[in-house]
PDB file of C-alpha atoms and ligand atoms in Angstrom:
ATOM      1  CA  MET H   1       0.127   0.022  -0.035  1.00 46.00           C
ATOM      2  CA  GLU H   2       1.308   3.620  -0.835  1.00 49.00           C
ATOM      3  CA  ILE H   3       1.983   5.773   1.983  1.00 47.00           C
ATOM      4  CA  ARG H   4       1.273   9.012   1.452  1.00 45.00           C
ATOM      5  CA  PRO H   5       3.314  11.885   2.902  1.00 44.00           C
ATOM      6  CA  THR H   6       1.017  14.324   5.401  1.00 47.00           C
ATOM      7  CA  THR H   7       0.829  17.757   3.788  1.00 57.00           C
ATOM      8  CA  GLU H   8      -1.479  18.771   6.327  1.00 74.00           C
ATOM      9  CA  PRO H   9      -0.069  20.461   9.403  1.00 84.00           C
ATOM     10  CA  GLN H  10      -0.969  19.566  12.958  1.00 94.00           C
ATOM     11  CA  ILE H  11      -0.878  22.205  15.453  1.00 97.00           C
ATOM     12  CA  GLU H  12       0.463  21.326  18.991  1.00 97.00           C
ATOM     13  CA  LEU H  13       1.156  23.349  21.732  1.00 98.00           C
ATOM     14  CA  ARG H  14       3.187  21.783  24.204  1.00 97.00           C
ATOM     15  CA  ASP H  15       3.310  23.151  27.957  1.00 98.00           C
ATOM     16  CA  VAL H  16       3.468  26.951  26.568  1.00 98.00           C
ATOM     17  CA  PHE H  17       3.560  29.066  29.565  1.00 98.00           C
ATOM     18  CA  LYS H  18       3.357  33.023  28.668  1.00 98.00           C
ATOM     19  CA  SER H  19       4.040  35.928  31.067  1.00 98.00           C
ATOM     20  CA  TYR H  20       4.549  39.272  30.927  1.00 96.00           C
ATOM     21  CA  GLU H  21       6.527  41.779  32.647  1.00 94.00           C
ATOM     22  CA  THR H  22       4.613  44.443  33.944  1.00 92.00           C
ATOM     23  CA  GLY H  23       5.161  47.500  35.875  1.00 92.00           C
ATOM     24  CA  ALA H  24       3.459  45.929  39.013  1.00 90.00           C
ATOM     25  CA  GLY H  25       6.020  42.304  38.626  1.00 94.00           C
ATOM     26  CA  GLU H  26       5.372  39.203  35.917  1.00 95.00           C
ATOM     27  CA  ILE H  27       2.198  37.976  35.111  1.00 96.00           C
ATOM     28  CA  ALA H  28       1.272  34.713  33.823  1.00 97.00           C
ATOM     29  CA  VAL H  29      -0.962  34.618  31.109  1.00 98.00           C
ATOM     30  CA  LEU H  30      -0.762  31.508  29.712  1.00 98.00           C
ATOM     31  CA  ARG H  31      -0.150  28.374  32.379  1.00 98.00           C
ATOM     32  CA  ASP H  32       1.280  25.126  31.065  1.00 97.00           C
ATOM     33  CA  VAL H  33      -1.565  25.275  27.962  1.00 98.00           C
ATOM     34  CA  SER H  34      -0.806  21.739  25.990  1.00 97.00           C
ATOM     35  CA  LEU H  35      -2.741  20.605  22.872  1.00 96.00           C
ATOM     36  CA  GLN H  36      -3.208  19.007  19.888  1.00 97.00           C
ATOM     37  CA  VAL H  37      -5.213  20.234  16.760  1.00 97.00           C
ATOM     38  CA  PRO H  38      -5.094  17.915  13.556  1.00 96.00           C
ATOM     39  CA  PRO H  39      -5.607  19.085  10.284  1.00 96.00           C
ATOM     40  CA  GLY H  40      -9.765  19.303   9.756  1.00 95.00           C
ATOM     41  CA  ASP H  41     -10.722  20.441  13.012  1.00 96.00           C
ATOM     42  CA  PHE H  42     -13.070  23.372  13.780  1.00 97.00           C
ATOM     43  CA  VAL H  43     -12.278  24.559  17.222  1.00 98.00           C
ATOM     44  CA  SER H  44     -13.895  27.262  18.761  1.00 98.00           C
ATOM     45  CA  ILE H  45     -11.937  28.815  22.059  1.00 98.00           C
ATOM     46  CA  VAL H  46     -14.279  30.332  24.424  1.00 97.00           C
ATOM     47  CA  GLY H  47     -13.457  32.243  28.005  1.00 96.00           C
ATOM     48  CA  PRO H  48     -13.744  35.189  29.903  1.00 95.00           C
ATOM     49  CA  SER H  49     -12.377  38.684  28.982  1.00 95.00           C
ATOM     50  CA  GLY H  50      -8.538  38.520  29.760  1.00 96.00           C
ATOM     51  CA  SER H  51      -8.327  34.409  30.202  1.00 96.00           C
ATOM     52  CA  GLY H  52      -5.446  34.581  27.430  1.00 97.00           C
ATOM     53  CA  LYS H  53      -7.692  34.001  24.523  1.00 97.00           C
ATOM     54  CA  SER H  54      -6.013  36.004  21.915  1.00 97.00           C
ATOM     55  CA  THR H  55      -2.260  35.375  23.444  1.00 97.00           C
ATOM     56  CA  MET H  56      -2.865  31.797  22.650  1.00 97.00           C
ATOM     57  CA  LEU H  57      -3.783  32.252  18.904  1.00 97.00           C
ATOM     58  CA  ASN H  58      -0.811  34.576  19.016  1.00 97.00           C
ATOM     59  CA  MET H  59       1.099  31.749  19.792  1.00 97.00           C
ATOM     60  CA  ILE H  60       0.317  29.801  17.403  1.00 97.00           C
ATOM     61  CA  THR H  61       0.171  32.515  14.656  1.00 97.00           C
ATOM     62  CA  GLY H  62       3.976  33.447  15.772  1.00 96.00           C
ATOM     63  CA  ILE H  63       2.876  37.040  16.263  1.00 95.00           C
ATOM     64  CA  ASP H  64       4.071  36.163  20.019  1.00 96.00           C
ATOM     65  CA  HIS H  65       6.485  33.820  21.673  1.00 96.00           C
ATOM     66  CA  PRO H  66       6.120  31.635  24.740  1.00 98.00           C
ATOM     67  CA  THR H  67       8.296  32.242  27.419  1.00 98.00           C
ATOM     68  CA  ARG H  68       8.489  28.619  27.751  1.00 98.00           C
ATOM     69  CA  GLY H  69       7.301  25.543  26.416  1.00 98.00           C
ATOM     70  CA  ALA H  70       7.202  24.882  22.193  1.00 97.00           C
ATOM     71  CA  VAL H  71       4.678  25.568  19.474  1.00 97.00           C
ATOM     72  CA  VAL H  72       5.198  23.156  17.015  1.00 97.00           C
ATOM     73  CA  ILE H  73       3.004  23.434  13.544  1.00 97.00           C
ATOM     74  CA  GLY H  74       3.576  20.914  10.740  1.00 94.00           C
ATOM     75  CA  GLY H  75       6.910  19.589  12.532  1.00 93.00           C
ATOM     76  CA  GLN H  76       8.190  23.019  12.475  1.00 95.00           C
ATOM     77  CA  THR H  77       9.005  25.382  15.892  1.00 96.00           C
ATOM     78  CA  VAL H  78       7.609  28.626  15.459  1.00 96.00           C
ATOM     79  CA  HIS H  79       9.063  30.300  17.482  1.00 92.00           C
ATOM     80  CA  GLU H  80      12.807  29.668  16.465  1.00 95.00           C
ATOM     81  CA  LEU H  81      12.031  30.734  12.797  1.00 96.00           C
ATOM     82  CA  SER H  82      14.172  34.274  12.481  1.00 95.00           C
ATOM     83  CA  GLU H  83      11.601  37.728  12.036  1.00 93.00           C
ATOM     84  CA  ASN H  84      12.118  37.504   8.366  1.00 93.00           C
ATOM     85  CA  ARG H  85      11.265  33.641   7.876  1.00 94.00           C
ATOM     86  CA  LEU H  86       8.382  33.563  10.446  1.00 96.00           C
ATOM     87  CA  ALA H  87       6.707  35.725   8.229  1.00 94.00           C
ATOM     88  CA  ARG H  88       7.309  34.074   5.219  1.00 93.00           C
ATOM     89  CA  TRP H  89       6.411  30.906   6.722  1.00 95.00           C
ATOM     90  CA  ARG H  90       2.880  32.818   8.151  1.00 95.00           C
ATOM     91  CA  GLY H  91       1.933  34.186   5.271  1.00 94.00           C
ATOM     92  CA  LYS H  92       1.981  30.760   3.092  1.00 94.00           C
ATOM     93  CA  ASN H  93       0.469  28.506   6.303  1.00 96.00           C
ATOM     94  CA  VAL H  94      -1.755  30.815   8.394  1.00 97.00           C
ATOM     95  CA  GLY H  95      -4.560  33.129   7.467  1.00 97.00           C
ATOM     96  CA  ILE H  96      -5.382  35.864  10.025  1.00 97.00           C
ATOM     97  CA  ILE H  97      -8.844  37.482  10.244  1.00 97.00           C
ATOM     98  CA  PHE H  98      -9.077  39.800  12.613  1.00 95.00           C
ATOM     99  CA  GLN H  99     -12.559  42.057  14.768  1.00 94.00           C
ATOM    100  CA  PHE H 100     -11.627  44.665  13.142  1.00 93.00           C
ATOM    101  CA  PHE H 101     -11.127  43.326   9.804  1.00 95.00           C
ATOM    102  CA  GLN H 102      -7.165  45.264   9.553  1.00 96.00           C
ATOM    103  CA  LEU H 103      -7.748  45.919   5.205  1.00 98.00           C
ATOM    104  CA  LEU H 104      -5.197  48.612   4.496  1.00 98.00           C
ATOM    105  CA  PRO H 105      -7.760  51.956   4.200  1.00 98.00           C
ATOM    106  CA  THR H 106      -5.238  53.234   1.185  1.00 98.00           C
ATOM    107  CA  LEU H 107      -5.746  50.546  -1.089  1.00 98.00           C
ATOM    108  CA  THR H 108      -8.197  48.748  -2.900  1.00 98.00           C
ATOM    109  CA  ILE H 109      -9.974  45.649  -1.914  1.00 98.00           C
ATOM    110  CA  LEU H 110      -8.324  43.936  -4.941  1.00 98.00           C
ATOM    111  CA  GLU H 111      -5.193  45.198  -3.465  1.00 98.00           C
ATOM    112  CA  ASN H 112      -5.678  44.137   0.040  1.00 98.00           C
ATOM    113  CA  VAL H 113      -6.056  40.393  -1.538  1.00 98.00           C
ATOM    114  CA  MET H 114      -3.669  40.478  -3.270  1.00 98.00           C
ATOM    115  CA  LEU H 115      -0.980  42.142  -0.802  1.00 96.00           C
ATOM    116  CA  PRO H 116      -0.113  38.394   0.901  1.00 96.00           C
ATOM    117  CA  MET H 117       0.889  36.961  -2.730  1.00 96.00           C
ATOM    118  CA  ASP H 118       3.324  39.808  -3.679  1.00 95.00           C
ATOM    119  CA  PHE H 119       5.098  39.349  -0.567  1.00 93.00           C
ATOM    120  CA  CYS H 120       5.096  35.638  -0.187  1.00 93.00           C
ATOM    121  CA  ASP H 121       5.693  34.728  -3.831  1.00 92.00           C
ATOM    122  CA  VAL H 122       4.075  31.385  -3.949  1.00 91.00           C
ATOM    123  CA  TYR H 123       1.715  32.188  -7.507  1.00 96.00           C
ATOM    124  CA  LYS H 124       3.077  34.194 -10.461  1.00 96.00           C
ATOM    125  CA  ARG H 125       2.841  37.449 -10.770  1.00 96.00           C
ATOM    126  CA  ARG H 126       0.075  37.323 -13.477  1.00 96.00           C
ATOM    127  CA  GLU H 127      -1.818  35.047 -11.799  1.00 97.00           C
ATOM    128  CA  ARG H 128      -2.310  37.220  -8.922  1.00 97.00           C
ATOM    129  CA  LYS H 129      -4.872  39.272  -9.825  1.00 98.00           C
ATOM    130  CA  ASP H 130      -7.116  36.445 -11.585  1.00 98.00           C
ATOM    131  CA  ARG H 131      -6.676  34.583  -7.659  1.00 98.00           C
ATOM    132  CA  ALA H 132      -7.867  37.534  -6.438  1.00 98.00           C
ATOM    133  CA  MET H 133     -10.929  38.239  -8.252  1.00 98.00           C
ATOM    134  CA  GLY H 134     -11.724  34.347  -7.604  1.00 97.00           C
ATOM    135  CA  LEU H 135     -11.339  34.649  -4.078  1.00 97.00           C
ATOM    136  CA  LEU H 136     -13.396  37.851  -4.040  1.00 97.00           C
ATOM    137  CA  GLU H 137     -16.029  36.043  -6.042  1.00 96.00           C
ATOM    138  CA  GLN H 138     -15.809  33.191  -3.423  1.00 95.00           C
ATOM    139  CA  VAL H 139     -16.705  35.240  -0.599  1.00 95.00           C
ATOM    140  CA  GLY H 140     -19.570  36.994  -2.764  1.00 96.00           C
ATOM    141  CA  ILE H 141     -17.789  40.334  -2.984  1.00 97.00           C
ATOM    142  CA  ALA H 142     -16.319  40.863  -6.298  1.00 98.00           C
ATOM    143  CA  ASP H 143     -18.469  43.573  -7.289  1.00 98.00           C
ATOM    144  CA  GLN H 144     -16.894  45.630  -4.688  1.00 98.00           C
ATOM    145  CA  ALA H 145     -13.174  44.854  -5.313  1.00 98.00           C
ATOM    146  CA  HIS H 146     -12.051  48.456  -6.906  1.00 98.00           C
ATOM    147  CA  LYS H 147     -13.174  50.149  -3.974  1.00 98.00           C
ATOM    148  CA  LEU H 148     -11.423  51.564  -1.007  1.00 98.00           C
ATOM    149  CA  PRO H 149     -12.332  49.727   2.563  1.00 98.00           C
ATOM    150  CA  SER H 150     -14.222  52.762   4.085  1.00 98.00           C
ATOM    151  CA  ALA H 151     -16.732  52.234   1.101  1.00 98.00           C
ATOM    152  CA  LEU H 152     -17.904  48.585   2.204  1.00 98.00           C
ATOM    153  CA  SER H 153     -20.196  47.955   5.123  1.00 96.00           C
ATOM    154  CA  GLY H 154     -18.769  45.557   8.299  1.00 96.00           C
ATOM    155  CA  GLY H 155     -19.865  42.375   6.771  1.00 96.00           C
ATOM    156  CA  GLN H 156     -18.614  42.693   3.277  1.00 97.00           C
ATOM    157  CA  GLN H 157     -14.996  43.820   4.995  1.00 97.00           C
ATOM    158  CA  GLN H 158     -14.764  40.909   6.839  1.00 96.00           C
ATOM    159  CA  ARG H 159     -15.329  39.077   3.624  1.00 97.00           C
ATOM    160  CA  ALA H 160     -12.485  40.709   1.973  1.00 97.00           C
ATOM    161  CA  ALA H 161     -10.440  39.998   5.045  1.00 98.00           C
ATOM    162  CA  ILE H 162     -11.506  36.531   4.505  1.00 97.00           C
ATOM    163  CA  ALA H 163     -10.292  36.482   0.713  1.00 97.00           C
ATOM    164  CA  ARG H 164      -6.969  37.931   2.043  1.00 98.00           C
ATOM    165  CA  ALA H 165      -6.743  35.200   4.724  1.00 97.00           C
ATOM    166  CA  LEU H 166      -6.853  32.897   1.755  1.00 97.00           C
ATOM    167  CA  ALA H 167      -5.029  34.543  -0.691  1.00 97.00           C
ATOM    168  CA  ASN H 168      -1.892  32.266  -0.133  1.00 97.00           C
ATOM    169  CA  ASP H 169      -3.997  28.948   0.130  1.00 96.00           C
ATOM    170  CA  PRO H 170      -2.742  28.428   3.541  1.00 96.00           C
ATOM    171  CA  PRO H 171      -3.911  25.412   5.828  1.00 96.00           C
ATOM    172  CA  ILE H 172      -4.546  26.934   8.749  1.00 97.00           C
ATOM    173  CA  ILE H 173      -7.169  30.095   9.331  1.00 98.00           C
ATOM    174  CA  VAL H 174      -7.409  31.441  12.820  1.00 98.00           C
ATOM    175  CA  GLY H 175      -9.737  34.090  13.505  1.00 98.00           C
ATOM    176  CA  ASP H 176      -9.658  36.472  16.498  1.00 97.00           C
ATOM    177  CA  GLU H 177     -13.882  37.321  17.297  1.00 96.00           C
ATOM    178  CA  PRO H 178     -14.187  37.328  13.870  1.00 96.00           C
ATOM    179  CA  THR H 179     -17.757  37.880  14.239  1.00 96.00           C
ATOM    180  CA  GLY H 180     -17.283  39.812  16.863  1.00 95.00           C
ATOM    181  CA  ASN H 181     -18.170  43.335  15.448  1.00 93.00           C
ATOM    182  CA  LEU H 182     -21.007  42.025  13.106  1.00 93.00           C
ATOM    183  CA  ASP H 183     -24.791  41.823  13.663  1.00 93.00           C
ATOM    184  CA  THR H 184     -26.190  38.400  13.934  1.00 93.00           C
ATOM    185  CA  LYS H 185     -27.203  38.152  10.500  1.00 93.00           C
ATOM    186  CA  THR H 186     -23.826  39.125   8.922  1.00 93.00           C
ATOM    187  CA  ALA H 187     -22.295  36.673  11.679  1.00 94.00           C
ATOM    188  CA  ASP H 188     -24.269  34.031  10.589  1.00 94.00           C
ATOM    189  CA  ALA H 189     -23.314  34.297   7.124  1.00 93.00           C
ATOM    190  CA  VAL H 190     -19.601  34.877   7.897  1.00 94.00           C
ATOM    191  CA  PHE H 191     -19.626  32.181  10.146  1.00 96.00           C
ATOM    192  CA  ALA H 192     -21.101  29.827   7.331  1.00 95.00           C
ATOM    193  CA  MET H 193     -17.745  30.478   5.561  1.00 94.00           C
ATOM    194  CA  PHE H 194     -15.842  29.268   8.141  1.00 97.00           C
ATOM    195  CA  GLN H 195     -17.828  25.648   7.976  1.00 96.00           C
ATOM    196  CA  ASP H 196     -17.291  26.056   4.200  1.00 95.00           C
ATOM    197  CA  LEU H 197     -13.230  26.231   4.680  1.00 96.00           C
ATOM    198  CA  VAL H 198     -13.487  23.717   6.793  1.00 96.00           C
ATOM    199  CA  ALA H 199     -15.445  21.250   4.462  1.00 95.00           C
ATOM    200  CA  GLN H 200     -12.708  21.841   1.982  1.00 94.00           C
ATOM    201  CA  GLY H 201     -10.150  20.304   4.444  1.00 94.00           C
ATOM    202  CA  LYS H 202      -8.573  23.235   6.219  1.00 96.00           C
ATOM    203  CA  THR H 203      -8.137  23.771   9.947  1.00 97.00           C
ATOM    204  CA  VAL H 204      -9.877  26.741  11.723  1.00 98.00           C
ATOM    205  CA  ILE H 205      -9.881  28.188  15.048  1.00 98.00           C
ATOM    206  CA  ILE H 206     -11.748  31.298  16.278  1.00 98.00           C
ATOM    207  CA  VAL H 207     -12.209  32.955  19.227  1.00 97.00           C
ATOM    208  CA  THR H 208     -15.493  34.034  20.243  1.00 95.00           C
ATOM    209  CA  HIS H 209     -18.119  35.118  22.508  1.00 89.00           C
ATOM    210  CA  ASP H 210     -20.931  33.840  21.260  1.00 91.00           C
ATOM    211  CA  THR H 211     -21.812  30.611  22.659  1.00 91.00           C
ATOM    212  CA  ALA H 212     -24.206  29.885  20.069  1.00 92.00           C
ATOM    213  CA  LEU H 213     -22.087  29.981  17.510  1.00 94.00           C
ATOM    214  CA  SER H 214     -19.242  27.814  19.770  1.00 95.00           C
ATOM    215  CA  GLU H 215     -21.713  24.856  19.865  1.00 95.00           C
ATOM    216  CA  ARG H 216     -21.789  24.611  16.391  1.00 95.00           C
ATOM    217  CA  THR H 217     -18.112  23.878  16.147  1.00 97.00           C
ATOM    218  CA  GLY H 218     -16.330  20.475  16.187  1.00 96.00           C
ATOM    219  CA  ARG H 219     -14.777  21.008  18.966  1.00 97.00           C
ATOM    220  CA  ALA H 220     -15.168  23.911  21.912  1.00 97.00           C
ATOM    221  CA  ILE H 221     -11.930  24.768  24.082  1.00 97.00           C
ATOM    222  CA  HIS H 222     -12.587  26.950  27.253  1.00 97.00           C
ATOM    223  CA  ILE H 223      -9.818  28.771  28.534  1.00 97.00           C
ATOM    224  CA  GLN H 224     -10.206  30.155  32.247  1.00 97.00           C
ATOM    225  CA  ASP H 225      -7.264  32.054  33.978  1.00 97.00           C
ATOM    226  CA  GLY H 226      -4.867  30.977  31.104  1.00 98.00           C
ATOM    227  CA  LYS H 227      -5.384  27.230  31.309  1.00 98.00           C
ATOM    228  CA  VAL H 228      -7.230  25.262  29.150  1.00 98.00           C
ATOM    229  CA  ASP H 229     -10.238  24.412  31.476  1.00 96.00           C
ATOM    230  CA  SER H 230     -12.533  21.967  29.176  1.00 96.00           C
ATOM    231  CA  ASP H 231     -11.621  20.502  25.526  1.00 97.00           C
ATOM    232  CA  GLN H 232     -14.902  19.093  23.842  1.00 95.00           C
ATOM    233  CA  ARG H 233     -15.753  17.701  20.702  1.00 94.00           C
ATOM    234  CA  ARG H 234     -19.289  17.322  19.418  1.00 87.00           C
ATOM    235  CA  GLU H 235     -20.362  14.376  17.332  1.00 70.00           C
ATOM    236  CA  ARG H 236     -22.726  16.712  15.872  1.00 56.00           C
ATOM    237  CA  ASN H 237     -21.042  16.116  12.345  1.00 51.00           C
ATOM    238  CA  ILE H 238     -20.888  12.435  12.577  1.00 47.00           C
ATOM    239  CA  SER H 239     -24.853  12.145  13.673  1.00 45.00           C
ATOM    240  CA  ALA H 240     -25.625  14.811  10.484  1.00 49.00           C
ATOM    241  CA  LEU H 241     -23.400  11.966   8.599  1.00 49.00           C
ATOM    242  CA  ASP H 242     -25.535   9.418  10.067  1.00 47.00           C
ATOM    243  CA  ALA H 243     -29.305  10.772   9.160  1.00 48.00           C
ATOM    244  CA  HIS H 244     -28.077  11.339   5.912  1.00 50.00           C
ATOM    245  CA  PHE H 245     -26.576   8.129   5.348  1.00 49.00           C
ATOM    246  CA  ARG H 246     -30.130   6.661   6.572  1.00 49.00           C
ATOM    247  CA  GLU H 247     -32.131   8.712   4.034  1.00 51.00           C
ATOM    248  CA  VAL H 248     -30.009   7.609   1.453  1.00 49.00           C
ATOM    249  CA  VAL H 249     -30.786   3.929   2.491  1.00 43.00           C
TER     250      VAL H 249
HETATM  251  P1  ADP D 301      -8.460  37.510  26.011  1.00 52.41           P
HETATM  252  O1  ADP D 301      -8.223  37.668  24.342  1.00 52.41           O
HETATM  253  O2  ADP D 301      -8.860  36.205  26.535  1.00 52.41           O
HETATM  254  O3  ADP D 301      -9.597  38.531  26.045  1.00 52.41           O
HETATM  255  P2  ADP D 301      -5.466  38.269  26.022  1.00 52.41           P
HETATM  256  O4  ADP D 301      -5.266  36.715  25.644  1.00 52.41           O
HETATM  257  O5  ADP D 301      -5.652  39.562  25.109  1.00 52.41           O
HETATM  258  O6  ADP D 301      -7.123  37.863  26.912  1.00 52.41           O
HETATM  259  O7  ADP D 301      -4.766  38.968  27.736  1.00 52.41           O
HETATM  260  C1  ADP D 301      -4.800  38.024  28.287  1.00 52.41           C
HETATM  261  C2  ADP D 301      -3.802  38.830  29.815  1.00 52.41           C
HETATM  262  O8  ADP D 301      -2.806  39.343  29.217  1.00 52.41           O
HETATM  263  C3  ADP D 301      -4.521  40.025  30.099  1.00 52.41           C
HETATM  264  O9  ADP D 301      -4.722  40.208  31.152  1.00 52.41           O
HETATM  265  C4  ADP D 301      -3.570  41.148  29.347  1.00 52.41           C
HETATM  266  O10 ADP D 301      -3.896  42.318  29.877  1.00 52.41           O
HETATM  267  C5  ADP D 301      -2.544  40.561  29.275  1.00 52.41           C
HETATM  268  N1  ADP D 301      -1.523  40.833  28.377  1.00 52.41           N
HETATM  269  C6  ADP D 301      -1.741  40.606  26.861  1.00 52.41           C
HETATM  270  N2  ADP D 301      -0.804  40.986  26.290  1.00 52.41           N
HETATM  271  C7  ADP D 301       0.180  41.738  27.039  1.00 52.41           C
HETATM  272  C8  ADP D 301       1.290  42.293  27.005  1.00 52.41           C
HETATM  273  N3  ADP D 301       1.954  43.041  25.890  1.00 52.41           N
HETATM  274  N4  ADP D 301       1.653  43.255  28.095  1.00 52.41           N
HETATM  275  C9  ADP D 301       0.741  43.107  29.702  1.00 52.41           C
HETATM  276  N5  ADP D 301      -0.179  42.769  29.284  1.00 52.41           N
HETATM  277  C10 ADP D 301      -0.551  41.644  28.448  1.00 52.41           C
HETATM  278 MG1   MG D 302      -9.026  38.977  23.090  1.00 52.41          MG
END
């Protein structure tokens, strides 16, 4: 039997401890967090404000480094990369979506989506524009391509940010409260896009305050005081599949 190499990366946090030096002394934000996220997982991270959710995402994206412990993604220890190589590694491997979109205000939507491609050089220069337009079509805002971000609604800007996150076809997508600034209906539409990405085989990790949305992810990790309080996998997808098969049979 042919053994195929694993191309999709597993995410591993190994005893990750993170503290910050403050005027009031050292404060521990993550306390020995160990976690494995296999490829294709749809994970929500929930927990009180200040519990360490953003810090945990920043460990996975390499935006911040652990004080002790290791973050290993697809065999690569993320924080051992130099700043330059880390930026390139991130550009290819992780798409990041923020609560307040963080599109560059002086670039058009199309230019915003092309930016990561220009930076990482994965796609040939002449392919980039078509690819960016294709992504904007996928998220339903191709007609907004030549506008500046300020001309778009919040929901449209978040769609643009998702297209930008997908620019280099990264296997991992992370969102820090990606629906936190959207009304319920728009949040639902954006959430549905994350479900589509999971269906396409991507690993998606989102921080959310919205328990209704969290209940719809395959796995929910609850953080409290810098520790994993609970880590629950839901069988929803499997039972939905079961129901489908019962119908077919
Ligand atoms: P959450 O996203 O769950 O609201 P964060 O991960 O942003 O929480 O922050 C966790 C804790 O770490 C908070 O108490 C926050 O004030 C503190 N913190 C985060 N970043 C820094 C920093 N750069 N310097 C000092 N303290 C920080
Ligand atoms: Mg946060």
